[in-house]
Coordinates of N, CA and C in Angstrom, one line a residue:
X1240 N 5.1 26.5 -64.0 CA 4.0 27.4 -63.7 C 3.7 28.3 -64.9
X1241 N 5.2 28.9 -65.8 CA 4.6 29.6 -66.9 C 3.6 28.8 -67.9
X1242 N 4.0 27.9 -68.1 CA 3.6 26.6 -68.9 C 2.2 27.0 -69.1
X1243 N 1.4 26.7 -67.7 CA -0.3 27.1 -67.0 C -0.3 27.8 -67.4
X1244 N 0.5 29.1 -67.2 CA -0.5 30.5 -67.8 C -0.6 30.5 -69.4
X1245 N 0.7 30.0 -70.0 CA 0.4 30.3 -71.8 C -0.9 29.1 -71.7
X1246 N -0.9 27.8 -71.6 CA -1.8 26.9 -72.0 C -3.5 28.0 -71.6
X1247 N -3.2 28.3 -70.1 CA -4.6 29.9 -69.8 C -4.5 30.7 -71.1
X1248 N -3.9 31.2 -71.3 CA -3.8 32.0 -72.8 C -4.4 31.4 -74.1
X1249 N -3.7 30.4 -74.2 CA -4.0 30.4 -75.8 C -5.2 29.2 -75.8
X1250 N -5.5 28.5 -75.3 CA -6.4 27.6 -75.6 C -7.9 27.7 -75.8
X1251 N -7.9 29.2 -75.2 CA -9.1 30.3 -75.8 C -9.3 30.3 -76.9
X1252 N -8.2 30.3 -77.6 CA -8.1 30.9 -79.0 C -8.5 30.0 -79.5
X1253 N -7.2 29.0 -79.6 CA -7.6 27.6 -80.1 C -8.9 26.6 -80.2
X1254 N -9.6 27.0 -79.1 CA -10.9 26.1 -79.3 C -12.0 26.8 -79.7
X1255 N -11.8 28.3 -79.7 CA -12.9 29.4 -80.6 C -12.7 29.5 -82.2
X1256 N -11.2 29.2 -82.9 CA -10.8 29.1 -83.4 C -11.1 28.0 -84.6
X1257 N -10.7 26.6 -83.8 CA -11.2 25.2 -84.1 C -12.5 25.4 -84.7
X1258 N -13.6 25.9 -83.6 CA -14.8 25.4 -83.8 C -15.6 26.2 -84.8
X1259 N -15.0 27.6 -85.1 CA -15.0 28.8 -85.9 C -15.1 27.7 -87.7
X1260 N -13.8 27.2 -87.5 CA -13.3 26.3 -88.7 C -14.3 25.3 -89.0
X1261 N -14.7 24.6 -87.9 CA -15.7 23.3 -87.9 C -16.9 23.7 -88.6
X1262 N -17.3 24.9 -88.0 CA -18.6 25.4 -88.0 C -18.6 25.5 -89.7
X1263 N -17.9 26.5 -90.3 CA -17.6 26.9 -91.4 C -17.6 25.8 -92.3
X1264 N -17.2 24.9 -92.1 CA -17.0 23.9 -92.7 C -18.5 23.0 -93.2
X1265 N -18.8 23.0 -91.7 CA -20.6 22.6 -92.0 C -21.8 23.8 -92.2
X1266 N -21.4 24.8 -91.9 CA -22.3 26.0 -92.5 C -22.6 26.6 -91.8
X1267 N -22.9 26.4 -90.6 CA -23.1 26.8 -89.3 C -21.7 27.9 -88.4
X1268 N -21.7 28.5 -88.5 CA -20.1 29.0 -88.3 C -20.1 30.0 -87.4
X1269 N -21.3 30.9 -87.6 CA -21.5 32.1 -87.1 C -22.2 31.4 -85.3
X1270 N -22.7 30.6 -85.5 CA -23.7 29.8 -84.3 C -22.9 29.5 -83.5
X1271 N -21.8 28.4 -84.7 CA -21.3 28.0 -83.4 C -20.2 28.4 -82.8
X1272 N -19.5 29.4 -83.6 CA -18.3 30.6 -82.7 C -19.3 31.4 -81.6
X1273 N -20.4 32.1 -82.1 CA -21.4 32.3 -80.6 C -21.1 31.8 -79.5
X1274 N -21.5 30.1 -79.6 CA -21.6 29.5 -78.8 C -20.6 29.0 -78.0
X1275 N -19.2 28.9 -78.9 CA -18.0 27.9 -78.5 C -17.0 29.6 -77.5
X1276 N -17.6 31.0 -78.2 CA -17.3 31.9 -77.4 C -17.4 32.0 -75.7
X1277 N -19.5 32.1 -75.9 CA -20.2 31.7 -74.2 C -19.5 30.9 -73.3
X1278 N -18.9 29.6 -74.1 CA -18.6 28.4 -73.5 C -17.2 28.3 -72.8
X1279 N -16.4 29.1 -74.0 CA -15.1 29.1 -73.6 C -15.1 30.2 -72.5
X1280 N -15.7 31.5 -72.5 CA -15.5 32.5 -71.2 C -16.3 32.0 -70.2
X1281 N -17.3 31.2 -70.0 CA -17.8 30.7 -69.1 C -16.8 29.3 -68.3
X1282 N -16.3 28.9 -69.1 CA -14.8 28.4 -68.4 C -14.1 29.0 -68.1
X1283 N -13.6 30.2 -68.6 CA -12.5 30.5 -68.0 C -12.7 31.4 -66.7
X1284 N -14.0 31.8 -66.6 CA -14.1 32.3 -65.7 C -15.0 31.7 -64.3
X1285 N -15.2 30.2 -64.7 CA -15.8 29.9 -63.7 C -14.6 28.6 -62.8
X1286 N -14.2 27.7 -63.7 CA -13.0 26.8 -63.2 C -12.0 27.6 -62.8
X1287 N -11.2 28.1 -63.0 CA -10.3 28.9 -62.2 C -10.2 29.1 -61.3
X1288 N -11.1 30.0 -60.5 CA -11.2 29.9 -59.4 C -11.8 29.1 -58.7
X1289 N -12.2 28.1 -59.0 CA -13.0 26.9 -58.1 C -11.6 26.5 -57.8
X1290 N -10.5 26.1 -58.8 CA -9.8 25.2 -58.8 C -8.2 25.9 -58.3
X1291 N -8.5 27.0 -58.1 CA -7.6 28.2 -57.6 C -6.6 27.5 -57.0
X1292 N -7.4 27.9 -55.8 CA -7.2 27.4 -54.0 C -6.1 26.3 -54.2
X1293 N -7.1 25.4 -54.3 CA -6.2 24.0 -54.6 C -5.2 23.7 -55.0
X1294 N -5.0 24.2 -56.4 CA -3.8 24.5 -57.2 C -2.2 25.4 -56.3
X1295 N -2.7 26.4 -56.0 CA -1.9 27.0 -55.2 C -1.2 26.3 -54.3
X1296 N -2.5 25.7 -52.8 CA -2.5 24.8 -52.0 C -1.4 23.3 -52.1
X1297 N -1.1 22.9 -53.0 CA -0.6 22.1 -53.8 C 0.7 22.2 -53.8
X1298 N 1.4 23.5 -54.2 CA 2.2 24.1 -54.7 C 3.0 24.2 -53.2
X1299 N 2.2 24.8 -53.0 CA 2.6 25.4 -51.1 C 3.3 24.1 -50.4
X1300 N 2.6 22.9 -50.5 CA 2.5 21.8 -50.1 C 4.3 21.0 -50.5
X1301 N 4.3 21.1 -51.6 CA 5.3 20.9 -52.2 C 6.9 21.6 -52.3
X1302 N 6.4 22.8 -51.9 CA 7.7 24.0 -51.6 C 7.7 23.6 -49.8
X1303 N 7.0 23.3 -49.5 CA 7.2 22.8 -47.7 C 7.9 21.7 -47.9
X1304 N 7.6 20.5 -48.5 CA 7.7 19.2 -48.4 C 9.6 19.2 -49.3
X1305 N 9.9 20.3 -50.1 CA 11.3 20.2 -51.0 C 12.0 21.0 -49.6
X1306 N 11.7 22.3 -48.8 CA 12.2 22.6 -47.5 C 12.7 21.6 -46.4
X1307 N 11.8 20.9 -46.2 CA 12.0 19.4 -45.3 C 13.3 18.6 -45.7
X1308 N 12.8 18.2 -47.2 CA 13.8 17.4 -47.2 C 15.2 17.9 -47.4
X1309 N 15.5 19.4 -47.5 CA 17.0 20.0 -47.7 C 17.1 20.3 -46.8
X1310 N 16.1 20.6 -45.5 CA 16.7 21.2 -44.1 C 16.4 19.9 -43.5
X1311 N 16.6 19.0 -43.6 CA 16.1 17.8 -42.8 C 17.2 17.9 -41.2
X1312 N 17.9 18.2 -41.0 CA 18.7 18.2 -40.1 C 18.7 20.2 -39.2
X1313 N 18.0 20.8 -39.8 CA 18.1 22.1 -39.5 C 16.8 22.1 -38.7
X1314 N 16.9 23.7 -38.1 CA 15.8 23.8 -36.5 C 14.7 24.4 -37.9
X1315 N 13.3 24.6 -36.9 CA 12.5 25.5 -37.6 C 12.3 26.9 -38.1
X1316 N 13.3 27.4 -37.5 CA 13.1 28.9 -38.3 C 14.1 28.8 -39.7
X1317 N 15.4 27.8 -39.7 CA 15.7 28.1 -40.6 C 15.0 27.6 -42.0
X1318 N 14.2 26.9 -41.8 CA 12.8 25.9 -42.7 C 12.1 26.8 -43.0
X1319 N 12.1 28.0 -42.2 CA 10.6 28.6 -42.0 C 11.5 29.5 -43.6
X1320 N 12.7 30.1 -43.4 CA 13.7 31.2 -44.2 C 13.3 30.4 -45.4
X1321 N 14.2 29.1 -45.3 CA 14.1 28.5 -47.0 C 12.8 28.6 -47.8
X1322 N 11.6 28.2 -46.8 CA 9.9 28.2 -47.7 C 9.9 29.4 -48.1
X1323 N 10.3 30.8 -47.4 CA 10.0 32.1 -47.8 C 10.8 32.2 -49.1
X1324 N 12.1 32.1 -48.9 CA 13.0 32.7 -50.1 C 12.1 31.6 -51.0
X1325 N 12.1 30.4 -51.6 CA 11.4 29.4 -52.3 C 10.1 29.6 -52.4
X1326 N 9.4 30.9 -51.9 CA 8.2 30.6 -52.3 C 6.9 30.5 -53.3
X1327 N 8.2 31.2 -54.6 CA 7.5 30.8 -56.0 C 6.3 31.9 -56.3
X1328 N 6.1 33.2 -55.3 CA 5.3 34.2 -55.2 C 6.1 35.8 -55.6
X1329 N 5.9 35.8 -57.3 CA 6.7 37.0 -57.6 C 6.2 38.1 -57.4
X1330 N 6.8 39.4 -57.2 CA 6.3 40.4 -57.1 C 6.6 41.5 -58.2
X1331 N 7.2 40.8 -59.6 CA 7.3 41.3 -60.6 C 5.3 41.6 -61.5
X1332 N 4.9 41.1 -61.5 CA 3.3 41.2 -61.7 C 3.1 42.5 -61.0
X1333 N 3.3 42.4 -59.9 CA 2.7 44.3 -58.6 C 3.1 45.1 -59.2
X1334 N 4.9 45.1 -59.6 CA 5.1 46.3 -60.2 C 4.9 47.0 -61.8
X1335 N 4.5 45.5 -62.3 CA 4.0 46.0 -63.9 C 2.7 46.6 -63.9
X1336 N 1.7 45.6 -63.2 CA 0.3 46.2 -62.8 C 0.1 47.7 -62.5
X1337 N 1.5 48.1 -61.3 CA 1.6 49.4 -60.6 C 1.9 50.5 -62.0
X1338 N 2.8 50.2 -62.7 CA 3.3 50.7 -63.9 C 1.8 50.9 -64.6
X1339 N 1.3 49.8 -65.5 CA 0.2 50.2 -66.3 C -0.4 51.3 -65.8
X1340 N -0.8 50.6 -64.5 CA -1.6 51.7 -64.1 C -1.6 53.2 -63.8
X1341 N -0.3 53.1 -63.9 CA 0.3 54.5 -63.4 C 0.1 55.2 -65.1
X1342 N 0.5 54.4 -65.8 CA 0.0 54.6 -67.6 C -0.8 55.3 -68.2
X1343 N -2.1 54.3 -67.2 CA -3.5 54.5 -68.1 C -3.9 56.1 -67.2
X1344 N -2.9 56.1 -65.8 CA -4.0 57.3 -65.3 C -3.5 58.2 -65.7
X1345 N -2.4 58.6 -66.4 CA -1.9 59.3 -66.9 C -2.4 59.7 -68.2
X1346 N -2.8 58.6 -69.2 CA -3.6 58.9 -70.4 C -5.0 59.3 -69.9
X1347 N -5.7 58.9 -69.4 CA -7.0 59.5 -68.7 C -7.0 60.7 -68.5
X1348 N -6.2 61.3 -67.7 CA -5.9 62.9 -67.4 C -5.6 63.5 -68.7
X1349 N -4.9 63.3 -69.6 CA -4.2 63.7 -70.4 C -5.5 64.4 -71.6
X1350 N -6.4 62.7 -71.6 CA -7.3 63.2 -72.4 C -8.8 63.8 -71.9
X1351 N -8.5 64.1 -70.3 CA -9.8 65.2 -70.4 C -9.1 66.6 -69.9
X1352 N -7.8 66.8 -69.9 CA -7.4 67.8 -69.5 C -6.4 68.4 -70.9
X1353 N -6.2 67.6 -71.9 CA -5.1 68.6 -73.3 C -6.7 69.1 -74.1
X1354 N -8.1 68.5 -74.0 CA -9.0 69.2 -75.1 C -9.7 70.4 -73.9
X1355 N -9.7 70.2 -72.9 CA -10.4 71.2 -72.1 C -9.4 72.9 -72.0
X1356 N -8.1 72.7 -71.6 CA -7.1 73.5 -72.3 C -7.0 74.2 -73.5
X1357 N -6.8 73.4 -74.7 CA -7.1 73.9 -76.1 C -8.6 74.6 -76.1
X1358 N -9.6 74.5 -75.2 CA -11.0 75.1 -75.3 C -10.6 76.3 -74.7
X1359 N -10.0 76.5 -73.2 CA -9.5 77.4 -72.5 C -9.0 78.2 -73.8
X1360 N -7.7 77.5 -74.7 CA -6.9 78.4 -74.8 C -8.1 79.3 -76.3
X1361 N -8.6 78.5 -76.6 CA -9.9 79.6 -77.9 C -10.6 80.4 -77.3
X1362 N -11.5 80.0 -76.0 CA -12.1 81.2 -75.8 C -11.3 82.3 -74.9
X1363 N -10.1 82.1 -74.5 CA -9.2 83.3 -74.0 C -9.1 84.4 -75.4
X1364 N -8.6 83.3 -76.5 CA -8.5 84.5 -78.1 C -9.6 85.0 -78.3
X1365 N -11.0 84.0 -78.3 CA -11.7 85.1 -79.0 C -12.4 85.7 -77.9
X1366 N -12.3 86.1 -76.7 CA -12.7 87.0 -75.7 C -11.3 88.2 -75.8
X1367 N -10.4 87.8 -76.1 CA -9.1 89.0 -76.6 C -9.3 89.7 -77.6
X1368 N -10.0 89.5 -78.2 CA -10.4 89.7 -79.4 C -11.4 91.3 -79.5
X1369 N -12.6 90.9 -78.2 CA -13.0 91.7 -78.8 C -13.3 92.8 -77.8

């Protein structure tokens, strides 16, 4: 499953990359990185989720069908325990996502509330002032 996600990662690169090189090579370089850009985010954001579901679906299919055959002799609920514990759905992603995010809101406040402050703290001096 990690496998999918690096090959999702880098093969961006690699074919914007490629065609960067090809282009350059015949003169055209600037066009066709443009293009091999459009092409590549327009895959990645259009196949994916077409092909989501299925992929998932698949997966599910497969964690049922490896349950069967190790509980082959066991009732249904304890089939029902194995699929859950096996079901290949981390919840390490929630808590990093939870983390960033708790990050960026933190940097966000920080940077409309340390220069509003510092403004606070000048016009306090020079209204002390005079």
């Amino acid at each position: 499953m990690w496998l999918n996600a690096l090959i999702y990662f880098v093969l961006p690169y690699v074919i914007i990359f490629a065609t960067v090189f090809v282009g350059t090579l015949i003169g055209s370089g600037e066009y066709a990185a443009g293009m091999a850009y459009v092409l590549v985010m327009a895959a990645m954001f259009v196949f994916p989720p077409l092909y989501g579901d299925a992929l998932y679906h698949r997966h599910c299919r497969k964690k049922i069908a490896e349950a069967k055959a190790n509980l082959a002799l066991g009732d249904d609920a304890s089939r029902l325990q194995a699929v859950a514990r096996s079901g290949g759905v981390s919840r390490i992603l929630l808590i990093f996502g939870g983390i960033l995010f708790s990050i960026m809101l933190i940097g966000i406040v920080a940077a409309i509330a340390i220069p509003a402050y510092q403004q606070y703290v000048t016009k306090a001096k020079a209204a002390s002032q005079f």
